[in-house]
mmCIF file of C-alpha atoms in Angstrom:
data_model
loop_
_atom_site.group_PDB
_atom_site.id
_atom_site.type_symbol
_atom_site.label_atom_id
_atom_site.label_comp_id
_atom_site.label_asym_id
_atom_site.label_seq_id
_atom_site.Cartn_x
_atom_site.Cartn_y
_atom_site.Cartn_z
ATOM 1 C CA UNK A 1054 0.381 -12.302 -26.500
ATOM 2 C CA UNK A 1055 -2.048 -12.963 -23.959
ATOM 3 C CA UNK A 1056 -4.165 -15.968 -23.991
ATOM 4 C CA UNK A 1057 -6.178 -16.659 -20.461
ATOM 5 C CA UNK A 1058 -4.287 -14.167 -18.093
ATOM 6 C CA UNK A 1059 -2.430 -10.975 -17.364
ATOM 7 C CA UNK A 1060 1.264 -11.427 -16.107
ATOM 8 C CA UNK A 1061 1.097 -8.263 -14.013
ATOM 9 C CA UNK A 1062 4.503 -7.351 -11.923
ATOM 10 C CA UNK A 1063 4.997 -5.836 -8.713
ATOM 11 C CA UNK A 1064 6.767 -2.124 -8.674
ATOM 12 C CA UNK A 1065 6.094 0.928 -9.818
ATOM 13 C CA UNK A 1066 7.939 3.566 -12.169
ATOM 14 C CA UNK A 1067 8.691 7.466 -11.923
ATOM 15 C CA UNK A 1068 6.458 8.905 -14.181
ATOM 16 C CA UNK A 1069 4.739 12.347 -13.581
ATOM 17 C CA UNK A 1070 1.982 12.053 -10.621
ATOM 18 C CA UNK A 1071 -1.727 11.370 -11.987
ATOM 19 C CA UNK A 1072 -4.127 14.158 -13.048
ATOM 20 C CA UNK A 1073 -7.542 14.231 -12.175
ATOM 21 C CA UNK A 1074 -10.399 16.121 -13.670
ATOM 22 C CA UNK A 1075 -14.261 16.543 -13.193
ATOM 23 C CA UNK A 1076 -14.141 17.689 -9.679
ATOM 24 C CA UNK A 1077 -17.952 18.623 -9.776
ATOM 25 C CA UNK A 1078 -18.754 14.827 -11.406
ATOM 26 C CA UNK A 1079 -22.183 13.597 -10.482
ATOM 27 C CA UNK A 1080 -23.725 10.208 -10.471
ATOM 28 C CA UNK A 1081 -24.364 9.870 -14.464
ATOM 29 C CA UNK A 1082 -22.573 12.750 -15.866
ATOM 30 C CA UNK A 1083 -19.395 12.023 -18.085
ATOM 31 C CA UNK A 1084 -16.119 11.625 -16.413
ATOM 32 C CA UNK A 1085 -12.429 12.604 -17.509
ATOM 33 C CA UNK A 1086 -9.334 11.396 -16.039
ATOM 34 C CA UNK A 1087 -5.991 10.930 -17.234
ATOM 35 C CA UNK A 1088 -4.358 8.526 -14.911
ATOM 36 C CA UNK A 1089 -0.311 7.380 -14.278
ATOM 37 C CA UNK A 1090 -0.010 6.712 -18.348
ATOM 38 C CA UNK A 1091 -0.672 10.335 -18.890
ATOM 39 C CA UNK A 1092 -3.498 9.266 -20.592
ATOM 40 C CA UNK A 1093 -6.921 11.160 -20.868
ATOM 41 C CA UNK A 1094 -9.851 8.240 -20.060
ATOM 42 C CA UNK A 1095 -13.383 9.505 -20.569
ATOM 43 C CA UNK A 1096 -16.190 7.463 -19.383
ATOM 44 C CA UNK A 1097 -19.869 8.106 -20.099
ATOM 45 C CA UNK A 1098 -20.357 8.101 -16.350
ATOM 46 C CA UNK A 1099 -18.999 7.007 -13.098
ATOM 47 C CA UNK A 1100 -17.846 3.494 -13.479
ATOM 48 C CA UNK A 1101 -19.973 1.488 -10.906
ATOM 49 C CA UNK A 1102 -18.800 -2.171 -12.253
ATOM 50 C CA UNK A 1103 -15.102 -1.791 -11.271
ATOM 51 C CA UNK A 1104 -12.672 -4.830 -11.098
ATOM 52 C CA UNK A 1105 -9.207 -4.018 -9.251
ATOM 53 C CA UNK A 1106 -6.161 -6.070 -9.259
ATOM 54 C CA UNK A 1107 -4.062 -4.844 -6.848
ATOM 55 C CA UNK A 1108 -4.699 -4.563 -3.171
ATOM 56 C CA UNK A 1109 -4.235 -1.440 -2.161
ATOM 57 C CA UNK A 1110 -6.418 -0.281 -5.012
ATOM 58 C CA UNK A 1111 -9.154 -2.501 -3.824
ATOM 59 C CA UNK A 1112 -9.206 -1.007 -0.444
ATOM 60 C CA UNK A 1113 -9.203 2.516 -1.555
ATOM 61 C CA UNK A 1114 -12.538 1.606 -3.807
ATOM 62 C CA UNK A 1115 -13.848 0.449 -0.714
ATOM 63 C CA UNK A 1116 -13.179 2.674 1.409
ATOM 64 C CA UNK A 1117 -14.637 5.324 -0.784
ATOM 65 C CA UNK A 1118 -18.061 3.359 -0.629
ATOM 66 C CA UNK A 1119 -17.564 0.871 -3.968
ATOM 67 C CA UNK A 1120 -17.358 -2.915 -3.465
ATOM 68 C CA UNK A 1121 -15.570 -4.062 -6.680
ATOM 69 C CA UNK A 1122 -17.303 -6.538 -8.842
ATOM 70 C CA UNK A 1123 -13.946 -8.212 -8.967
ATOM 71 C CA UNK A 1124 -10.661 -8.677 -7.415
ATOM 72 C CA UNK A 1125 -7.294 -10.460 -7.598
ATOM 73 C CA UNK A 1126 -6.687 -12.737 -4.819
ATOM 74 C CA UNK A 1127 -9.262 -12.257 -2.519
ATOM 75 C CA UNK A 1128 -8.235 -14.640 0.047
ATOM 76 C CA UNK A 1129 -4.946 -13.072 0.064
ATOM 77 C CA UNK A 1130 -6.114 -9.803 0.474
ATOM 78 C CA UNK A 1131 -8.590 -10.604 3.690
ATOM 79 C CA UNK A 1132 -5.220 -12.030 5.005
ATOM 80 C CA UNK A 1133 -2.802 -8.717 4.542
ATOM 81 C CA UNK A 1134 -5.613 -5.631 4.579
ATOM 82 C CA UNK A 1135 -8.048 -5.608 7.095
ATOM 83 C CA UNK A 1136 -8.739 -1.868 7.188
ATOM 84 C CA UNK A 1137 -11.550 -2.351 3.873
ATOM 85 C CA UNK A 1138 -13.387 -5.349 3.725
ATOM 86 C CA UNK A 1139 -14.759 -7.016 0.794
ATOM 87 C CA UNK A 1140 -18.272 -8.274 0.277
ATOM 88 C CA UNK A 1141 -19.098 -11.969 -0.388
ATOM 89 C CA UNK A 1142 -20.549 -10.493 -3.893
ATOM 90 C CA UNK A 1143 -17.253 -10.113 -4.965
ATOM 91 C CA UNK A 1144 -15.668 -12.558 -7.804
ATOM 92 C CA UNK A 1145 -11.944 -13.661 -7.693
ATOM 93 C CA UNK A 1146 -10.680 -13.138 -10.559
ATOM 94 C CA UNK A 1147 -6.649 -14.713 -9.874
ATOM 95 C CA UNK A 1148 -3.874 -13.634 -8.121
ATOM 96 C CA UNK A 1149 -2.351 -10.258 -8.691
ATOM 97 C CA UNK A 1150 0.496 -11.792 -10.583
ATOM 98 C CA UNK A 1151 -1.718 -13.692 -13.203
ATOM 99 C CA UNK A 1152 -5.087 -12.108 -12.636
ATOM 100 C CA UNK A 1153 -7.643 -14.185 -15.691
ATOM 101 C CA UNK A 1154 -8.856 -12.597 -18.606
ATOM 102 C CA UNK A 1155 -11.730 -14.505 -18.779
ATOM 103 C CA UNK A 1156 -13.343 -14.509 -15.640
ATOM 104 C CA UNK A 1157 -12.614 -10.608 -16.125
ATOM 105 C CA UNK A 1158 -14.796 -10.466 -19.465
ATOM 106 C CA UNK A 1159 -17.082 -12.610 -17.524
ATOM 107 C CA UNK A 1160 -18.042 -9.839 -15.355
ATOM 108 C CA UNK A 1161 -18.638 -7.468 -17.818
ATOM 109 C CA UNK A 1162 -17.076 -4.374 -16.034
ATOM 110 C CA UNK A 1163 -17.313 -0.506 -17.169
ATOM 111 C CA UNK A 1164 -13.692 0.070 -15.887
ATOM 112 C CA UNK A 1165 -10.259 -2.123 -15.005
ATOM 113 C CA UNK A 1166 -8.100 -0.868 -12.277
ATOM 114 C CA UNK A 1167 -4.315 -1.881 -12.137
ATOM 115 C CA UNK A 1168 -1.174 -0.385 -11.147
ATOM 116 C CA UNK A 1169 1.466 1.331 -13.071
ATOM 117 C CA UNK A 1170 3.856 -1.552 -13.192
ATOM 118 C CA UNK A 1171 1.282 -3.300 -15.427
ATOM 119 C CA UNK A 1172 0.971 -0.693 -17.751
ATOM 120 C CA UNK A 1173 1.705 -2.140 -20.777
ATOM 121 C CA UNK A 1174 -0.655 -4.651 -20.304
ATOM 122 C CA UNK A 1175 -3.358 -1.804 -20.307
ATOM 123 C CA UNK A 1176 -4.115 -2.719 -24.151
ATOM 124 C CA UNK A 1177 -4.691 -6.212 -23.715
ATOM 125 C CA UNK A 1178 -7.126 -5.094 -20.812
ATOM 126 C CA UNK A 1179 -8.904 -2.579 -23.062
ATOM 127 C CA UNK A 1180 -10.255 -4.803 -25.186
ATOM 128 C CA UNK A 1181 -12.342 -5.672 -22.260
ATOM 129 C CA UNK A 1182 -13.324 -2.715 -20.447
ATOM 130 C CA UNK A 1183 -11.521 1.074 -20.121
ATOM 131 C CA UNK A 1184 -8.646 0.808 -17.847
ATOM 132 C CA UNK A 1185 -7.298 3.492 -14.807
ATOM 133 C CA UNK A 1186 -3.491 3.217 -14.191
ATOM 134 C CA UNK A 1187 -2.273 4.434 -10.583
ATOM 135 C CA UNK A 1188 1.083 5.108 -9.814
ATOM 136 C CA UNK A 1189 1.086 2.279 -6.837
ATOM 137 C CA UNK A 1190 4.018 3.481 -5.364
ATOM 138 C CA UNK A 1191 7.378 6.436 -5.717
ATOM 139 C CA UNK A 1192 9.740 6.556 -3.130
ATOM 140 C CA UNK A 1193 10.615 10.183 -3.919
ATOM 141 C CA UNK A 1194 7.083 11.793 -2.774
ATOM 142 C CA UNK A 1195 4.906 8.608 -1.494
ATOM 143 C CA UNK A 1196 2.325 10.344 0.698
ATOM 144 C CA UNK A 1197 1.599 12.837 -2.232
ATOM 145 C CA UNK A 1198 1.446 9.983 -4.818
ATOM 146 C CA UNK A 1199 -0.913 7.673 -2.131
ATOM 147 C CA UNK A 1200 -3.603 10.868 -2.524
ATOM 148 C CA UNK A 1201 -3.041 11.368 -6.193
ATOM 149 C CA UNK A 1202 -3.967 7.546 -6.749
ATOM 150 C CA UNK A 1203 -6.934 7.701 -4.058
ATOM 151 C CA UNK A 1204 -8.285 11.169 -6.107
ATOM 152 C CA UNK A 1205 -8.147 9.554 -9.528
ATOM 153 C CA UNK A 1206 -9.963 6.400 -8.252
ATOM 154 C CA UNK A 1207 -12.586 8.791 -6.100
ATOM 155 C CA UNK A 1208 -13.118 10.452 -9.560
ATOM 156 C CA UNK A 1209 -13.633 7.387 -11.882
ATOM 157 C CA UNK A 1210 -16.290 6.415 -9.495
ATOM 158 C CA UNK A 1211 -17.492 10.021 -8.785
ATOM 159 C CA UNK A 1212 -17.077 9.913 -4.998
ATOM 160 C CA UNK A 1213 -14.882 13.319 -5.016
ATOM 161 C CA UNK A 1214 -16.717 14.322 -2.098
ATOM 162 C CA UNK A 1215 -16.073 11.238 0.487
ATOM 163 C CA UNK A 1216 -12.384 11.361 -0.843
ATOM 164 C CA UNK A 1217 -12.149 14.803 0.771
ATOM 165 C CA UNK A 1218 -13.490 13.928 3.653
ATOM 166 C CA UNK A 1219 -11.725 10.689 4.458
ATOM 167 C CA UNK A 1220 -8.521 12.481 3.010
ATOM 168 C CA UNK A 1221 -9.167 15.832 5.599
ATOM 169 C CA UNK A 1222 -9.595 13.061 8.275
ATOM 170 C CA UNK A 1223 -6.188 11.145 7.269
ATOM 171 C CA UNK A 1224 -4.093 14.626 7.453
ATOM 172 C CA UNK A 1225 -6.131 15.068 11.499
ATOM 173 C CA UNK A 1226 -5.112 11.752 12.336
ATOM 174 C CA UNK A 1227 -1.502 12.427 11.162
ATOM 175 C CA UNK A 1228 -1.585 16.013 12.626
ATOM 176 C CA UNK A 1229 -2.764 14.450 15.845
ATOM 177 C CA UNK A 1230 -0.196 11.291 16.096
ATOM 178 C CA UNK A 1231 2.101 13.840 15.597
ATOM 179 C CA UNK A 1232 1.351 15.880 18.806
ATOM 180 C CA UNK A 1233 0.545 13.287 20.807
ATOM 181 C CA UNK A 1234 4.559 11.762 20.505
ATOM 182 C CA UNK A 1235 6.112 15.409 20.861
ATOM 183 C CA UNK A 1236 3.571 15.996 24.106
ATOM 184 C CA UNK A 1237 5.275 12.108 25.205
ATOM 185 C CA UNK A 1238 8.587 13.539 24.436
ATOM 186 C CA UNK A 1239 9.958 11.343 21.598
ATOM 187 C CA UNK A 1240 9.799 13.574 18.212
ATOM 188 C CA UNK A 1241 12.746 12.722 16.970
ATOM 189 C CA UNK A 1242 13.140 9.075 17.961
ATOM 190 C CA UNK A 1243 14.471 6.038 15.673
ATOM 191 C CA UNK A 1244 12.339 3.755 13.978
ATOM 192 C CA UNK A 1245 13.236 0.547 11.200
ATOM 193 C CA UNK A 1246 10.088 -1.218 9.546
ATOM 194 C CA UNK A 1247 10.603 -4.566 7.808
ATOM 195 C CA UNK A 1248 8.965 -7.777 6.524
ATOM 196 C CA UNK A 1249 10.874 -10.794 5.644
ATOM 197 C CA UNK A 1250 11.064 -14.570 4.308
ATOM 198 C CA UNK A 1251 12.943 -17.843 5.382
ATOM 199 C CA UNK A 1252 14.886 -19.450 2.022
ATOM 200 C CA UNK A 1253 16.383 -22.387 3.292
ATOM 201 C CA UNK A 1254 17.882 -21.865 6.212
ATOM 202 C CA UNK A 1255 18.368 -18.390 5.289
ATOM 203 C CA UNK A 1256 16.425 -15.220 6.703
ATOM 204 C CA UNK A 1257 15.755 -12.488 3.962
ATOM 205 C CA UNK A 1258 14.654 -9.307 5.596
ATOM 206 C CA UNK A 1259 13.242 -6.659 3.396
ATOM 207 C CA UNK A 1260 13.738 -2.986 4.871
ATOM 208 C CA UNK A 1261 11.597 -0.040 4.405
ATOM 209 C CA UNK A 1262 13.380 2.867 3.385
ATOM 210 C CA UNK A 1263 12.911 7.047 3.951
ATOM 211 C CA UNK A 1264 10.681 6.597 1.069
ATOM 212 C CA UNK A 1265 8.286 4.169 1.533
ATOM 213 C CA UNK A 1266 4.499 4.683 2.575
ATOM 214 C CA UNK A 1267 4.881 3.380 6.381
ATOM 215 C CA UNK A 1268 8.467 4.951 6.508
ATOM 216 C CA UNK A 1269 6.737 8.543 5.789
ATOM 217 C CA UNK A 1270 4.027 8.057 7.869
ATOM 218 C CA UNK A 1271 6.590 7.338 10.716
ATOM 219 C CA UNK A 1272 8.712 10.396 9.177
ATOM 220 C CA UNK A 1273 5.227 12.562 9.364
ATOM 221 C CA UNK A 1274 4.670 11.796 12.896
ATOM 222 C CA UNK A 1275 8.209 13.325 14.364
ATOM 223 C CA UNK A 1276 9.870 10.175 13.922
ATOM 224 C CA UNK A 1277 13.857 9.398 12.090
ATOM 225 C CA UNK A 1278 13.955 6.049 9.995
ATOM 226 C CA UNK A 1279 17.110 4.819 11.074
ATOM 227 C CA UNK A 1280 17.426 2.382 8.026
ATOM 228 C CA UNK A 1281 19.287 4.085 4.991
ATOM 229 C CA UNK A 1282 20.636 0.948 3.161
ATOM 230 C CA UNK A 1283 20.055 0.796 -0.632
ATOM 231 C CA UNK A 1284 16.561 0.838 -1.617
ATOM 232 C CA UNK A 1285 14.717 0.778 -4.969
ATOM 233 C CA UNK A 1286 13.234 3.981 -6.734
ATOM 234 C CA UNK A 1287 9.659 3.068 -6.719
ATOM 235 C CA UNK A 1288 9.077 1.313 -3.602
ATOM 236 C CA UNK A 1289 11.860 2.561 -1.285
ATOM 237 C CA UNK A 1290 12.278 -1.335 0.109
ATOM 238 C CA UNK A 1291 15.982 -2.635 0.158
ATOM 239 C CA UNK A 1292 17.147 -6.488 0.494
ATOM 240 C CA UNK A 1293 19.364 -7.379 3.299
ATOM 241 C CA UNK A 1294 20.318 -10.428 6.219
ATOM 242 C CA UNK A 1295 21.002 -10.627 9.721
ATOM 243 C CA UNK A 1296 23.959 -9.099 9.414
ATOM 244 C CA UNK A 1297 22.755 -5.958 7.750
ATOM 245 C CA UNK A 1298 20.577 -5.356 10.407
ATOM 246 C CA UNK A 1299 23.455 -4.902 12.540
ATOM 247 C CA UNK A 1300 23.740 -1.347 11.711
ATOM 248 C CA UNK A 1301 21.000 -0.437 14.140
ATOM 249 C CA UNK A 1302 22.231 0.426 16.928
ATOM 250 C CA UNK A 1303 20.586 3.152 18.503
ATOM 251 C CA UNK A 1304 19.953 2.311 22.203
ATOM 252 C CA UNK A 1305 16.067 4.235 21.787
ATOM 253 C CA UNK A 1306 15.229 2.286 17.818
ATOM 254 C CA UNK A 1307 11.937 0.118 17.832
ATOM 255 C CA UNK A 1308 11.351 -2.247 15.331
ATOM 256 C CA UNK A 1309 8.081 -2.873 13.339
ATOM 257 C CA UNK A 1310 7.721 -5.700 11.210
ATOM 258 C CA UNK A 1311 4.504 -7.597 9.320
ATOM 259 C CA UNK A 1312 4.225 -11.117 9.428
ATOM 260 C CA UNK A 1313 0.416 -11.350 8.582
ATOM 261 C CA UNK A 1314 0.259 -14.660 6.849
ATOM 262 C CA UNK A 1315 1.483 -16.344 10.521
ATOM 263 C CA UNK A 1316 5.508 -16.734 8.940
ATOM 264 C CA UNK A 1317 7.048 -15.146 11.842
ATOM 265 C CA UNK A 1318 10.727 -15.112 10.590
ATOM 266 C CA UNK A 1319 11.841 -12.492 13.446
ATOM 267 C CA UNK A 1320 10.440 -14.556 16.224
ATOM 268 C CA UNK A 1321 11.304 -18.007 15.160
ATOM 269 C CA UNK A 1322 13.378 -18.100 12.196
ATOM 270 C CA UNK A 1323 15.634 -15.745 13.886
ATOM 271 C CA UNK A 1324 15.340 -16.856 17.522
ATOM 272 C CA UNK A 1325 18.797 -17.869 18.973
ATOM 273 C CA UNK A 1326 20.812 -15.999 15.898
ATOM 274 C CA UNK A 1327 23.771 -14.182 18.278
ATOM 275 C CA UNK A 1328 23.732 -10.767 16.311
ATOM 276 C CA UNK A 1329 20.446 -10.985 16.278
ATOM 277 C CA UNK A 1330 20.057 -11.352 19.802
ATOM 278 C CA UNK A 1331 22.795 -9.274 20.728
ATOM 279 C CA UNK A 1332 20.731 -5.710 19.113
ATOM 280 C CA UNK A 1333 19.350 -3.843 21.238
ATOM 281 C CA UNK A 1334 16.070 -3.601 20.088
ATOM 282 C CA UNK A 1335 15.686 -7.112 20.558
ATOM 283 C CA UNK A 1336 17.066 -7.000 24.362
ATOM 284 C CA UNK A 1337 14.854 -4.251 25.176
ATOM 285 C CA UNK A 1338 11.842 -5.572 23.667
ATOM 286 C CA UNK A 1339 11.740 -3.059 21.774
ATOM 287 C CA UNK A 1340 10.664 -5.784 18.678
ATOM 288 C CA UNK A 1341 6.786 -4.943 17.679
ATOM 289 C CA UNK A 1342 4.917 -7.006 15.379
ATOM 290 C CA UNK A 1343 2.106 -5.522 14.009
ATOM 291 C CA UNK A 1344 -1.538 -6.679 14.107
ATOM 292 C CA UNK A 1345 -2.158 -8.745 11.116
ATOM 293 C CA UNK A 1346 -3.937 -7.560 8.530
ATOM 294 C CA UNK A 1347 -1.964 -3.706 8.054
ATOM 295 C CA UNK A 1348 -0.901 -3.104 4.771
ATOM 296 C CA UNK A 1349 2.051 -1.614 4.394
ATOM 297 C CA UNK A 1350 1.124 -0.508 0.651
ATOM 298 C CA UNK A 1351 -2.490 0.288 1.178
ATOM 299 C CA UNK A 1352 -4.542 4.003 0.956
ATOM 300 C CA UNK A 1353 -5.542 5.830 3.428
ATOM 301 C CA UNK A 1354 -7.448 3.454 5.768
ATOM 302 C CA UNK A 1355 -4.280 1.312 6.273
ATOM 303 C CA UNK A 1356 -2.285 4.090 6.563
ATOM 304 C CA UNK A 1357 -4.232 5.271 9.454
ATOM 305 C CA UNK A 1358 -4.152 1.958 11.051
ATOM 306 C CA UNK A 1359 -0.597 2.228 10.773
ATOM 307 C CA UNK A 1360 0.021 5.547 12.406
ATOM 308 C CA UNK A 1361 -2.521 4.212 15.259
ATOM 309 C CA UNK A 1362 0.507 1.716 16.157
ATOM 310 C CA UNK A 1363 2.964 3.849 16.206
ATOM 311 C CA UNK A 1364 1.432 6.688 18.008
ATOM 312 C CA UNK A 1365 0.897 3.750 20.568
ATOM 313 C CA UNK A 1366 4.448 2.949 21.063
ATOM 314 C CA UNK A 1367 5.742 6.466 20.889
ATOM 315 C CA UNK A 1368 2.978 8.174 22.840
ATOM 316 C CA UNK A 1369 1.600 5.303 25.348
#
């Protein structure tokens, strides 16, 4: 039972992909969606008091031209997505993990937007407002799941018609990375992508497999992730050490990793580590942090600012 909060988790499921409806929606006409439940949400018009509680859900509402009333963990969402910023007219309303049910109420919203992880939460968060469920994340067709979710936002909010747009641009920046690294001659050249933490004196480095978002943008662009260690359904991200890193060992690989809130676990916590120093991306400097601020589970917008790093390592 649910008293003050909303114990939301962090992964996603394999449910069929989102449908969206009203493609010709206007500004005050009804609106019909069924979302990653499979179920059909009808709202008397496009919501325009929208709270979001997961990041990358929050940037694609921006993106499309809607600053949220509300958000979970602002702060940490300036830190780890940069590529849609938030107003100062937005309310915090907690972390993702325990976003508040109050200071949700408190805003009064015409629509709740949370990923499908959380969805059986969804009728605790009804009693406040009507709720849209994305997918957030499947491993097994990310890229197509990324535009279902951004479609069934752009249609709650009836912005159908910049979500075509900024989608059409997406597919010509992809389309153009793409070129630009076969014209450099390296289609076909290794990649890895990871974040990581520090547990002790332990290093934790979490991989991104074929199918997560970055690894199919890489994938898109001409590109073979070299990394394919176990990895979960949903997110396509697989735990492993030092050690398991070891299997990397084509001579041509460059690493990626994210280290946005300034833990830098590959350049400190593993500085002086013998494997680690004895890879080859490492002795080539082939090691690539990314600018802070790219988020590796975002829409659109990040996902563009991630291809524009890659297509600058591959295609200089």
């Amino acid at each position: 039972m649910l008293v003050g909060a909303l114990a939301l988790a962090g992964c996603g499921t394999t449910e069929d992909p989102a449908e969206t409806g009203n493609d010709d929606a206007g500004a005050s006409g009804p609106v019909t969606f069924k979302d990653a439940r499979g179920k059909e949400v009808t709202l008397q018009k496009p919501a325009t008091k929208v709270v979001s509680l997961e990041w990358g859900e929050t940037e694609m509402l921006v993106s499309l031209g809607v600053q949220p009333i509300g958000a979970a963990d602002i702060k940490g969402y300036g830190t780890w997505n940069t590529a849609s910023k938030l107003d100062g007219s937005v309310k915090d309303v907690g972390t993702r993990g325990e976003p508040s049910v109050d200071s949700i109420a408190a805003l009064q919203p015409d629509l709740i937007i949370m990923v499908n992880d959380s969805a059986q939460l969804a009728p605790q968060a009804e009693k406040i407002a009507p709720v849209l469920v994305t997918k957030g994340s499947d491993a097994s067709r990310n890229l197509d799941r990324m535009r279902d979710d951004f479609n069934l936002i752009a249609t709650a909010v009836g912005k159908q018609a910049e979500a075509k747009k900024i989608l059409d641009d997406f597919d010509k920046t992809l389309a153009d990375g793409r070129k630009k690294i076969a014209d450099a001659g390296n289609a076909g050249k290794s990649f890895a992508i990871a974040d990581g933490w520090k547990e002790g004196s332990t290093v934790n480095i979490r991989m991104f497999g074929q199918g997560a978002l970055v690894s199919q943008l890489g994938i898109q662009l001409g590109l073979k992730n070299a990394w394919n260690g176990k990895v979960d359904e949903a997110w396509g991200l697989g735990q492993t050490d030092v050690e398991g890193v070891n299997v990397l060992k084509d001579v041509d690989l460059h690493f990626f990793y994210n280290a946005s809130d300034g833990d830098d676990v590959f350049a400190q916590g593993l500085a002086g580590n013998a494997i680690w120093d004895s890879l080859s991306f490492v002795q080539k400097k082939q090691l690539h942090k990314m600018p802070d601020g790219i988020w590796t589970f975002g829409g659109p917008a990040s996902c563009e600012q991630y291809i524009e790093q890659l297509v600058k390592v591959y295609a200089p």
